[in-house]
CSV table of C-alpha atoms in Angstrom, one decimal:
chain,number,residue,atom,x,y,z
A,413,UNK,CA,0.0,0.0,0.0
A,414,UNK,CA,1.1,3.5,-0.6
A,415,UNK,CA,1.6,6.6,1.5
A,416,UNK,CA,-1.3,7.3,0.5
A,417,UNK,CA,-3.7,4.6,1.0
A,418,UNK,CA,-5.3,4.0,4.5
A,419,UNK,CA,-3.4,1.2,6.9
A,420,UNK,CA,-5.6,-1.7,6.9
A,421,UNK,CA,-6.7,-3.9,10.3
A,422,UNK,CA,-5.8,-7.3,10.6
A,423,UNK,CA,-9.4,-8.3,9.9
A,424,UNK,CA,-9.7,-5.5,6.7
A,425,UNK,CA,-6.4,-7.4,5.3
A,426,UNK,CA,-8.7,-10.9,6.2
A,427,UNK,CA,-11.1,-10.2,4.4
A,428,UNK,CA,-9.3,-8.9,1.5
A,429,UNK,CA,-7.3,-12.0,1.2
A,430,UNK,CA,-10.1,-13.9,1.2
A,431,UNK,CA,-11.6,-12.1,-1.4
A,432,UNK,CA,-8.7,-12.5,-3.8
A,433,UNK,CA,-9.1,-16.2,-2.7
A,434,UNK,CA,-12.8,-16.5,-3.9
A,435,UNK,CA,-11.9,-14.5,-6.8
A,436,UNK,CA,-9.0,-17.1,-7.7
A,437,UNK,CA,-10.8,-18.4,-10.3
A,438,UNK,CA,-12.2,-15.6,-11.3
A,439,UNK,CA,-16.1,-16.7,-10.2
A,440,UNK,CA,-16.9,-15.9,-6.6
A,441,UNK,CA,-20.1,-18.0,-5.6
A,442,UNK,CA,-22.7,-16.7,-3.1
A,443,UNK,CA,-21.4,-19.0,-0.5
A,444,UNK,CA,-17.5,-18.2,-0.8
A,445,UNK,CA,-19.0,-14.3,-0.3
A,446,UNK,CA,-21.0,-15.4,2.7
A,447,UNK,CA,-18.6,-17.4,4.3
A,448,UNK,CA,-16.7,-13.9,4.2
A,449,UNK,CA,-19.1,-12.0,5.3
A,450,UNK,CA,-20.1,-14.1,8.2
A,451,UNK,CA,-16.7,-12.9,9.6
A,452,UNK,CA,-17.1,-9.2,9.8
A,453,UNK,CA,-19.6,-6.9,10.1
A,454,UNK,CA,-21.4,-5.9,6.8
A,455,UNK,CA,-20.2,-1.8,6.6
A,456,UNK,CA,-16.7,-3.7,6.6
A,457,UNK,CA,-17.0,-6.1,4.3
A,458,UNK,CA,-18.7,-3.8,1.9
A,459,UNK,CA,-15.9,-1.2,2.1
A,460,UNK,CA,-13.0,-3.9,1.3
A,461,UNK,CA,-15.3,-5.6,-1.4
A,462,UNK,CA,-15.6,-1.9,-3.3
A,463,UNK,CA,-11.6,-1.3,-2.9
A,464,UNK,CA,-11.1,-5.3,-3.8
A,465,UNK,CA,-12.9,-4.8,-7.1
A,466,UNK,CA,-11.2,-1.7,-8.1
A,467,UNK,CA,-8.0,-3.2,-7.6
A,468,UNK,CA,-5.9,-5.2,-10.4
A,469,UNK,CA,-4.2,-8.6,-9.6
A,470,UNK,CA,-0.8,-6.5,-9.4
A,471,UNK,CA,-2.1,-3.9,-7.1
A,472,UNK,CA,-3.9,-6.6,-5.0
A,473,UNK,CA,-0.8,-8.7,-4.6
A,474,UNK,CA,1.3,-5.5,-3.6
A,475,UNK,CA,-1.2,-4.3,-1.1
A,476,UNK,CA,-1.9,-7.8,0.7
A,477,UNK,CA,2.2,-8.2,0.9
A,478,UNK,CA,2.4,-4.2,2.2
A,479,UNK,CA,-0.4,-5.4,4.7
A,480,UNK,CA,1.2,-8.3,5.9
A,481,UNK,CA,4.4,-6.9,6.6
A,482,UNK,CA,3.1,-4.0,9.2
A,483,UNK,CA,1.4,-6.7,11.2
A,484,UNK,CA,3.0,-9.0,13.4
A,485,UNK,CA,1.0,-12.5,13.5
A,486,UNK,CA,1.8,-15.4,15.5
A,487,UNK,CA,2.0,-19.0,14.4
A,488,UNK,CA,-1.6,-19.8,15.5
A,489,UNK,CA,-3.2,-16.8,13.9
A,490,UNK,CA,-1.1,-18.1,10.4
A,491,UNK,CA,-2.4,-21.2,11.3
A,492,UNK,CA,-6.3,-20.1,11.6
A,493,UNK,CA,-5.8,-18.0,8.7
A,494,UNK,CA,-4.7,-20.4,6.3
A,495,UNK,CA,-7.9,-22.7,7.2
A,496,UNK,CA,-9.8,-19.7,6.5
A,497,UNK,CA,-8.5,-19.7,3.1
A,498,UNK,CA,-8.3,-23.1,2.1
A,499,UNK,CA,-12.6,-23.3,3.2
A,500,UNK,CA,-12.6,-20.6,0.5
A,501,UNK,CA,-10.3,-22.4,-1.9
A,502,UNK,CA,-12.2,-25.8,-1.2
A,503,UNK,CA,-16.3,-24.7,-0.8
A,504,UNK,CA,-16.9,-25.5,-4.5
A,505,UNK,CA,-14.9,-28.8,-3.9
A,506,UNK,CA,-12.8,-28.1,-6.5
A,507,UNK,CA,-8.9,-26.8,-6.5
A,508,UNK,CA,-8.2,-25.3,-9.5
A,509,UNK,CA,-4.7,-23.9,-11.0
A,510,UNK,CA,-5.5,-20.4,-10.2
A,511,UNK,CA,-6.3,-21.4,-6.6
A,512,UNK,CA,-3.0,-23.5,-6.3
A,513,UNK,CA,-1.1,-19.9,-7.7
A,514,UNK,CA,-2.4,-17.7,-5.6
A,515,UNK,CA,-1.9,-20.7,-2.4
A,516,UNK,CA,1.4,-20.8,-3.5
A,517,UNK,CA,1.9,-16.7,-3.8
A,518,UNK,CA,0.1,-16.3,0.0
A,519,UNK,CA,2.6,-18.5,1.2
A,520,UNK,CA,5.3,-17.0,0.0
A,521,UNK,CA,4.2,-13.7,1.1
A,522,UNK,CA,3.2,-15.0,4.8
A,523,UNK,CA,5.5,-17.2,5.5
């Protein structure tokens, strides 16, 4: 993220993460978005979901690697996270190419 753009919360950078994860294979269902948005509260989800679909793949990537490097997270909370993702990755029971890029790219980038 820039200068310019606002600092996002541990659970803004969630969400956003996830997003790109539902978005993998470029068709988000209606249950990968309410999976999401059974996490946070609506007025936040809506907010990342309007910057998220601004955003290119380049931009995303760059922001979500910014994002992760100003917050500190322990072992557990990688641990929790990367279910989190993988229920995204896996709620259409499939695993597709574009899903096993952007795994591998997340774990480069939070590990």
């Amino acid at each position: 993220m820039t200068s310019k753009t606002k600092k996002w919360t541990k659970i803004e950078l969630q969400i956003y993460i996830l997003l790109m994860c539902a978005n993998a294979d470029k068709n988000e269902t209606d249950d990968e978005l309410n999976m999401i948005k059974s996490k946070v509260d609506l007025v936040t989800f809506n907010k990342i979901y309007k910057e998220f679909q601004n955003d290119t793949d380049e931009v995303s990537l760059q922001k979500v690697d910014s994002g992760v490097h100003e917050h500190s997270y322990s072992n557990m909370e990688l641990i929790d996270f990367r279910r989190e993702v993988y229920e995204i990755f896996f709620s259409d029971c499939k695993f597709t190419m574009m899903e096993k890029r952007l795994d591998w790219t997340l774990d480069n980038i939070l590990y």
